[in-house]
Amino acid sequence: MRIIGTGSAHPSLVVTNKMLENFLDTSDEWIVSRTGIEQRRLISSESLEDLAVESALKAMENAGVVPDDIDFLIVSNVCNDYVTPSLSCVIQGELGIKCPCFDINCACSGFIYALDIAESFLATKDLRNILIVCAEQPGRMVDWKDRAQCVLFGDGAGSVVVTKGDDMKAIRLNTVSKVDPLWQKRAMQPTPFLRKEEHDGPLVMNGQDVFKLAVSSSIDDIEKVLSKANISAEDIDLFVLHQANIRIIDAIRHFSKQDKSKFPVNINKYGNTSSATIPILLDELNREGKLKNGDLLLMSAFGAGFTTGACILRWSK
Ligand code: COA
């Protein structure tokens, strides 16, 4: 497969750390030094569907394709207003595309999982272009009274259009069933026969456990994709990593022994937008002309599950 277009969209509301100080026992200094986050964007008047559609349209325009050129739509999303139908069904009509579609929920690793599915579909089905949309609103999942988690997240969407090609050099997905460090349940409708208690509440996170799992599993994935592709860390031009915490990115960087300039970040502006962080960062790099033909990108992400994924992709847009 080959990426031929990128797009992203952000809510209009910018929420700075200073604004959080108004209702949380926190400080800009604490948040910046522990996470690297200075501000995030949060949904207020717009909807998640608006962001998903905007980022998808920008990716299609960037790819030079029209809705009729898209043969499959994959949406990565953890939660949205609808339980059913899927977010992909909801936005497919607004986008004016006519093709099968489905959602995946692989938490923050969703973009890497979607790339792998797209790669397999392009290899085995008669498809021209696949649109991948990662649209997330973790701002609606967290407890806004819990300073240890709400400061971390932001809402946003990132999209890519992929077509047949030979740019995927290696990919690794991994899932280890570990629910405790990061989970959220929502209550379903009662029945006259229900005999168990239901839990309905915000995200529950053990930050330190997630931090340790994130670093160890990302390092493992990165080692494995480098070895699979027979490429050394020196040969990688950019490490486009999930933007969850600058200290996690720094830990991975120290392990790889590569220069800081190879690790682009935008977590300071957007916080953790779940599976949207990598396509949003990719779109920024693409539009700022920071990606050269032939560049080798290593992408790596981790998220609830515990799901992880990494891949090495040549840029040839
Ligand atoms: N402002 C001020 N103080 C805060 C705070 C905030 N926003 N959040 C937590 N604290 C306090 C804690 O209450 C604790 O106080 P105490 O020592 O009096 O009990 C202290 O800071 C240290 O808390 P700790 O949890 O040890 O901090 P940390 O250095 O581990 O950082 C996280 C916390 C959440 C930033 C960090 O663990 C993390 O980023 N984990 C990964 C989370 C993640 O990426 N989740 C998404 C995965 S996709």
PDB file of C-alpha atoms and ligand atoms in Angstrom, residues 25-27 30-31 34-35 108 147-148 151-153 182 205 207-208 210-211 242 244-245 247-248 272 302-303, ligand 1:
ATOM      1  CA  ASP A  25      -6.145  21.666  41.577  1.00  0.00           C
ATOM      2  CA  THR A  26      -3.419  21.680  38.926  1.00  0.00           C
ATOM      3  CA  SER A  27      -0.913  24.018  37.283  1.00  0.00           C
ATOM      4  CA  TRP A  30       2.826  20.436  36.459  1.00  0.00           C
ATOM      5  CA  ILE A  31       1.035  19.525  33.230  1.00  0.00           C
ATOM      6  CA  ARG A  34       4.830  15.746  33.400  1.00  0.00           C
ATOM      7  CA  THR A  35       3.177  15.448  29.982  1.00  0.00           C
ATOM      8  CA  CYS A 108      -5.168   4.531  20.536  1.00  0.00           C
ATOM      9  CA  ARG A 147      -6.818  15.998  37.458  1.00  0.00           C
ATOM     10  CA  ALA A 148      -4.702  12.907  36.807  1.00  0.00           C
ATOM     11  CA  VAL A 151      -5.561  17.051  31.492  1.00  0.00           C
ATOM     12  CA  LEU A 152      -4.147  14.412  29.129  1.00  0.00           C
ATOM     13  CA  PHE A 153      -6.747  14.240  26.380  1.00  0.00           C
ATOM     14  CA  LEU A 182      -7.378   1.544  31.284  1.00  0.00           C
ATOM     15  CA  MET A 205      -6.863   4.752  34.375  1.00  0.00           C
ATOM     16  CA  GLY A 207      -1.411   6.218  34.787  1.00  0.00           C
ATOM     17  CA  GLN A 208       1.795   4.655  36.042  1.00  0.00           C
ATOM     18  CA  VAL A 210      -0.109   2.548  31.422  1.00  0.00           C
ATOM     19  CA  PHE A 211       3.156   4.507  31.289  1.00  0.00           C
ATOM     20  CA  HIS A 242       1.490   8.126  19.325  1.00  0.00           C
ATOM     21  CA  ALA A 244       0.253  10.451  24.719  1.00  0.00           C
ATOM     22  CA  ASN A 245       2.984  11.875  26.920  1.00  0.00           C
ATOM     23  CA  ARG A 247       8.031  11.514  28.644  1.00  0.00           C
ATOM     24  CA  ILE A 248       6.890   8.274  26.948  1.00  0.00           C
ATOM     25  CA  ASN A 272      -3.766  12.740  23.368  1.00  0.00           C
ATOM     26  CA  PHE A 302      -0.326   1.775  22.210  1.00  0.00           C
ATOM     27  CA  GLY A 303      -3.704   1.911  23.878  1.00  0.00           C
TER      28      GLY A 303
HETATM   29  N1  COA B   1      -1.854  18.433  38.421  1.00  0.00           N
HETATM   30  C1  COA B   1      -1.192  18.435  39.590  1.00  0.00           C
HETATM   31  N2  COA B   1      -0.900  17.315  40.264  1.00  0.00           N
HETATM   32  C2  COA B   1      -1.286  16.151  39.707  1.00  0.00           C
HETATM   33  C3  COA B   1      -1.990  16.075  38.500  1.00  0.00           C
HETATM   34  C4  COA B   1      -2.275  17.300  37.844  1.00  0.00           C
HETATM   35  N3  COA B   1      -2.935  17.344  36.662  1.00  0.00           N
HETATM   36  N4  COA B   1      -2.231  14.784  38.212  1.00  0.00           N
HETATM   37  C5  COA B   1      -1.725  14.049  39.212  1.00  0.00           C
HETATM   38  N5  COA B   1      -1.150  14.877  40.117  1.00  0.00           N
HETATM   39  C6  COA B   1      -0.485  14.528  41.374  1.00  0.00           C
HETATM   40  C7  COA B   1      -0.935  13.201  41.935  1.00  0.00           C
HETATM   41  O1  COA B   1      -2.142  13.362  42.675  1.00  0.00           O
HETATM   42  C8  COA B   1       0.230  12.840  42.812  1.00  0.00           C
HETATM   43  O2  COA B   1       0.139  13.552  44.003  1.00  0.00           O
HETATM   44  P1  COA B   1       0.557  12.873  45.401  1.00  0.00           P
HETATM   45  O3  COA B   1       2.023  12.557  45.248  1.00  0.00           O
HETATM   46  O4  COA B   1       0.261  13.943  46.399  1.00  0.00           O
HETATM   47  O5  COA B   1      -0.292  11.643  45.536  1.00  0.00           O
HETATM   48  C9  COA B   1       1.435  13.382  42.026  1.00  0.00           C
HETATM   49  O6  COA B   1       0.903  14.343  41.107  1.00  0.00           O
HETATM   50  C10 COA B   1       2.184  12.340  41.253  1.00  0.00           C
HETATM   51  O7  COA B   1       1.255  11.535  40.565  1.00  0.00           O
HETATM   52  P2  COA B   1       1.724  10.372  39.616  1.00  0.00           P
HETATM   53  O8  COA B   1       0.533   9.586  39.146  1.00  0.00           O
HETATM   54  O9  COA B   1       2.848   9.623  40.276  1.00  0.00           O
HETATM   55  O10 COA B   1       2.341  11.217  38.409  1.00  0.00           O
HETATM   56  P3  COA B   1       3.084  10.689  37.152  1.00  0.00           P
HETATM   57  O11 COA B   1       4.415  11.306  37.086  1.00  0.00           O
HETATM   58  O12 COA B   1       2.992   9.194  37.022  1.00  0.00           O
HETATM   59  O13 COA B   1       2.229  11.312  35.965  1.00  0.00           O
HETATM   60  C11 COA B   1       0.567  10.742  34.362  1.00  0.00           C
HETATM   61  C12 COA B   1       0.869  10.963  35.835  1.00  0.00           C
HETATM   62  C13 COA B   1      -0.896  10.351  34.216  1.00  0.00           C
HETATM   63  C14 COA B   1       0.839  12.032  33.618  1.00  0.00           C
HETATM   64  C15 COA B   1       1.487   9.616  33.816  1.00  0.00           C
HETATM   65  O14 COA B   1       1.422   8.494  34.667  1.00  0.00           O
HETATM   66  C16 COA B   1       1.100   9.191  32.422  1.00  0.00           C
HETATM   67  O15 COA B   1       1.174   9.967  31.484  1.00  0.00           O
HETATM   68  N6  COA B   1       0.723   7.911  32.226  1.00  0.00           N
HETATM   69  C17 COA B   1       0.307   7.439  30.925  1.00  0.00           C
HETATM   70  C18 COA B   1      -1.136   7.814  30.688  1.00  0.00           C
HETATM   71  C19 COA B   1      -1.543   7.630  29.235  1.00  0.00           C
HETATM   72  O16 COA B   1      -0.777   7.847  28.337  1.00  0.00           O
HETATM   73  N7  COA B   1      -2.815   7.224  29.010  1.00  0.00           N
HETATM   74  C20 COA B   1      -3.354   7.059  27.707  1.00  0.00           C
HETATM   75  C21 COA B   1      -2.824   5.851  27.060  1.00  0.00           C
HETATM   76  S1  COA B   1      -3.316   5.706  25.403  1.00  0.00           S
END
